[in-house]
Amino acid sequence: VSDSWATSGVDLHLETTGPGVRVGLETALRDAIRDRRLVPGLRVPSSRALAADLGIARNTVADAYAQLIAEGWLAARQGSGTRVAHQPVALTRARVLPAASPLPYDLRAGSPDISRFPRSGWLSAARRAVNDAPSEAFGYGDPHGRLELRQALTGYLARARGVRVTPDRVIICSGFTHGLSLLCRVLRSRGATALAMEAYGTADHRAVAVGCGLRVDTLPIDDHGAVIGRLGDQAGVVLTPAHQFPLGMALAPQRRTSAIEWAADTGGIVIEDDYDGEFRYDRQPVGAMQSLAPELVVFSGTASKSLAPGLRLGWLVLPGHLVDDVTAAKALDDYTPALDQLTLAEFITSGRYDRHIRRSRLSYRRRRDRLVAALQGQAPQIHVTGIAAGLHALLELPPGYREEDIIECAAQRGLALEGLRVSGCTSVYTDSRTEERPDALVIGYGTPPGHAYNAAIALLTAVLMECAPA
Ligand SMILES: Cc1ncc(COP(=O)(O)O)c(C=O)c1O
């Protein structure tokens, strides 16, 4: 045991006193596994041996091992000790959506129609932004992000999403995923050990939290959204209140209040992932939850659905007590280019952003209506939900249908699909211990370019009819 350990070349740098020992040990082990200095299958020393080696308490090592087993980095098997797991969570993560499907038609969720990107409006805004930029804009930037963009977003978010915001509370980041990573790092540095996320959430987001050393607890979902009553002592909870991803319901008002009460009682924070809040079709948009309690809720928005994921632009609106620490974390990353920020600021203040959203909303609404009509006409056995907002719908499959069969059958006909449980790109995370839902497809009706949409829907209905179980 000690031989294989020694030859694996693990260099464990540890604080040897104080409460940081266990955390230091966990971090050192995670880093070593992530970097492959500890390879899958390698047996780690017994807690007694490692404790003696490092001169620390045996319980400290045992607790650290237990935590890493819970996170999936290590695996314990009766009789054969503790080994490095074969599929550590953070190494098996998949992208939210691969850059492009090799298939000609794509109805997976996660992307708007990127062929609609407003190229000429963006170019005009970029020209203006570069012309008008003060020289200091070409220097090293402020980690908060450009003030011009923070001011523009302050006006937009207050007006369009009901967010209570001033520019000093806004941090510009590279999309929600980056914002989440900043928050997880700050929470971890403050001693947090766990974060709660909604069942079926995006695998990437879980991987980000686990990669920061946090345990991720799963909140089940019912017809009213995330079951807030199941929150415990986590340091925070990530919610999609306007349009649950991927099931599609809005978080019920009572649940919103309960989440705020939980945060007030426990000191936890609510992270509001408002990824597609601009797109609501049948009623007024559901306002941001953040407005109920700006000191307890982090509001996070992104340009990934409203414009394009390739921009890598997002924003956090923070409670006062998080601003300095999140800014310090952001300063270490030092990306989100100033000229792109200035261009987006100009795009918003010139009114182009609102116009683009309004046009897109109309277009996606028509697509949604076409999808629903096509299914009603040709596959009435399919129950469609989650369509009041956003760019995706949930198609519940009748008993006997299996997601994997439909996905496979569609792929043979050139159509990329993903399911709630099984998906081609594993964009959705299923916790089978907490959720038992019928098999379903998550249809991203925003994804195809306009010219391919009708054909993609025709293929979908054909697949649902022709690939029905025998
Ligand atoms: C639930 C959810 N949140 C946020 C995002 C956006 O992430 P990002 O801003 O990092 O592109 C997505 C993208 O598909 C998503 O599905």
PDB file of C-alpha atoms and ligand atoms in Angstrom, residues 95-97 109-112 173-180 198 200-202 204-205 238-240 243-246 273-276 300-305 308-310 312-315 392 427, ligand 1:
ATOM      1  CA  ARG A  95     -20.567  20.389 -21.884  1.00  0.00           C
ATOM      2  CA  VAL A  96     -24.037  21.909 -21.612  1.00  0.00           C
ATOM      3  CA  LEU A  97     -24.277  21.589 -25.354  1.00  0.00           C
ATOM      4  CA  ALA A 109     -32.030  22.346 -25.488  1.00  0.00           C
ATOM      5  CA  GLY A 110     -29.362  24.791 -24.342  1.00  0.00           C
ATOM      6  CA  SER A 111     -28.914  27.183 -27.239  1.00  0.00           C
ATOM      7  CA  PRO A 112     -30.927  29.920 -28.889  1.00  0.00           C
ATOM      8  CA  CYS A 173     -18.514  37.605 -15.720  1.00  0.00           C
ATOM      9  CA  SER A 174     -18.216  35.132 -18.579  1.00  0.00           C
ATOM     10  CA  GLY A 175     -21.693  33.656 -18.422  1.00  0.00           C
ATOM     11  CA  PHE A 176     -23.608  32.040 -15.589  1.00  0.00           C
ATOM     12  CA  THR A 177     -21.197  29.121 -15.360  1.00  0.00           C
ATOM     13  CA  HIS A 178     -18.349  31.480 -14.560  1.00  0.00           C
ATOM     14  CA  GLY A 179     -20.486  33.446 -12.102  1.00  0.00           C
ATOM     15  CA  LEU A 180     -21.378  30.210 -10.333  1.00  0.00           C
ATOM     16  CA  GLU A 198     -32.451  21.328  -8.394  1.00  0.00           C
ATOM     17  CA  TYR A 200     -32.401  17.389 -13.340  1.00  0.00           C
ATOM     18  CA  GLY A 201     -30.238  20.509 -13.379  1.00  0.00           C
ATOM     19  CA  THR A 202     -27.333  20.998 -15.743  1.00  0.00           C
ATOM     20  CA  ASP A 204     -21.884  21.337 -15.822  1.00  0.00           C
ATOM     21  CA  HIS A 205     -23.149  23.392 -12.934  1.00  0.00           C
ATOM     22  CA  VAL A 238     -29.200  27.408  -6.991  1.00  0.00           C
ATOM     23  CA  LEU A 239     -32.729  27.884  -8.371  1.00  0.00           C
ATOM     24  CA  THR A 240     -34.254  28.571 -11.797  1.00  0.00           C
ATOM     25  CA  HIS A 243     -38.569  28.673 -15.754  1.00  0.00           C
ATOM     26  CA  GLN A 244     -37.232  25.528 -14.141  1.00  0.00           C
ATOM     27  CA  PHE A 245     -34.540  23.886 -16.234  1.00  0.00           C
ATOM     28  CA  PRO A 246     -35.518  21.549 -17.783  1.00  0.00           C
ATOM     29  CA  ASP A 273     -30.255  31.545 -12.369  1.00  0.00           C
ATOM     30  CA  ASP A 274     -32.352  33.744 -14.676  1.00  0.00           C
ATOM     31  CA  TYR A 275     -31.095  32.120 -17.858  1.00  0.00           C
ATOM     32  CA  ASP A 276     -34.142  32.698 -20.081  1.00  0.00           C
ATOM     33  CA  SER A 300     -27.554  35.998 -12.272  1.00  0.00           C
ATOM     34  CA  GLY A 301     -28.248  36.710 -15.926  1.00  0.00           C
ATOM     35  CA  THR A 302     -26.547  35.775 -19.165  1.00  0.00           C
ATOM     36  CA  ALA A 303     -26.397  36.770 -22.823  1.00  0.00           C
ATOM     37  CA  SER A 304     -26.272  33.076 -23.758  1.00  0.00           C
ATOM     38  CA  LYS A 305     -29.992  32.804 -24.540  1.00  0.00           C
ATOM     39  CA  ALA A 308     -25.530  33.930 -28.152  1.00  0.00           C
ATOM     40  CA  PRO A 309     -23.566  31.582 -25.856  1.00  0.00           C
ATOM     41  CA  GLY A 310     -20.374  32.322 -27.803  1.00  0.00           C
ATOM     42  CA  ARG A 312     -19.480  34.415 -22.950  1.00  0.00           C
ATOM     43  CA  LEU A 313     -21.033  37.393 -21.192  1.00  0.00           C
ATOM     44  CA  GLY A 314     -23.043  37.247 -17.983  1.00  0.00           C
ATOM     45  CA  TRP A 315     -23.660  39.266 -14.851  1.00  0.00           C
ATOM     46  CA  HIS A 392     -37.518  24.498 -24.588  1.00  0.00           C
ATOM     47  CA  SER A 427     -26.934  18.037 -20.416  1.00  0.00           C
TER      48      SER A 427
HETATM   49  C1  LIG B   1     -30.074  26.210 -16.572  1.00  0.00           C
HETATM   50  C2  LIG B   1     -29.098  27.056 -17.315  1.00  0.00           C
HETATM   51  N1  LIG B   1     -28.547  28.098 -16.701  1.00  0.00           N
HETATM   52  C3  LIG B   1     -27.652  28.897 -17.323  1.00  0.00           C
HETATM   53  C4  LIG B   1     -27.271  28.660 -18.618  1.00  0.00           C
HETATM   54  C5  LIG B   1     -26.310  29.587 -19.283  1.00  0.00           C
HETATM   55  O1  LIG B   1     -25.011  29.328 -18.944  1.00  0.00           O
HETATM   56  P1  LIG B   1     -23.868  30.289 -19.489  1.00  0.00           P
HETATM   57  O2  LIG B   1     -24.305  31.691 -19.178  1.00  0.00           O
HETATM   58  O3  LIG B   1     -22.651  29.899 -18.742  1.00  0.00           O
HETATM   59  O4  LIG B   1     -23.750  30.074 -20.963  1.00  0.00           O
HETATM   60  C6  LIG B   1     -27.796  27.566 -19.300  1.00  0.00           C
HETATM   61  C7  LIG B   1     -27.382  27.293 -20.688  1.00  0.00           C
HETATM   62  O5  LIG B   1     -27.826  26.443 -21.359  1.00  0.00           O
HETATM   63  C8  LIG B   1     -28.730  26.751 -18.627  1.00  0.00           C
HETATM   64  O6  LIG B   1     -29.280  25.701 -19.237  1.00  0.00           O
END
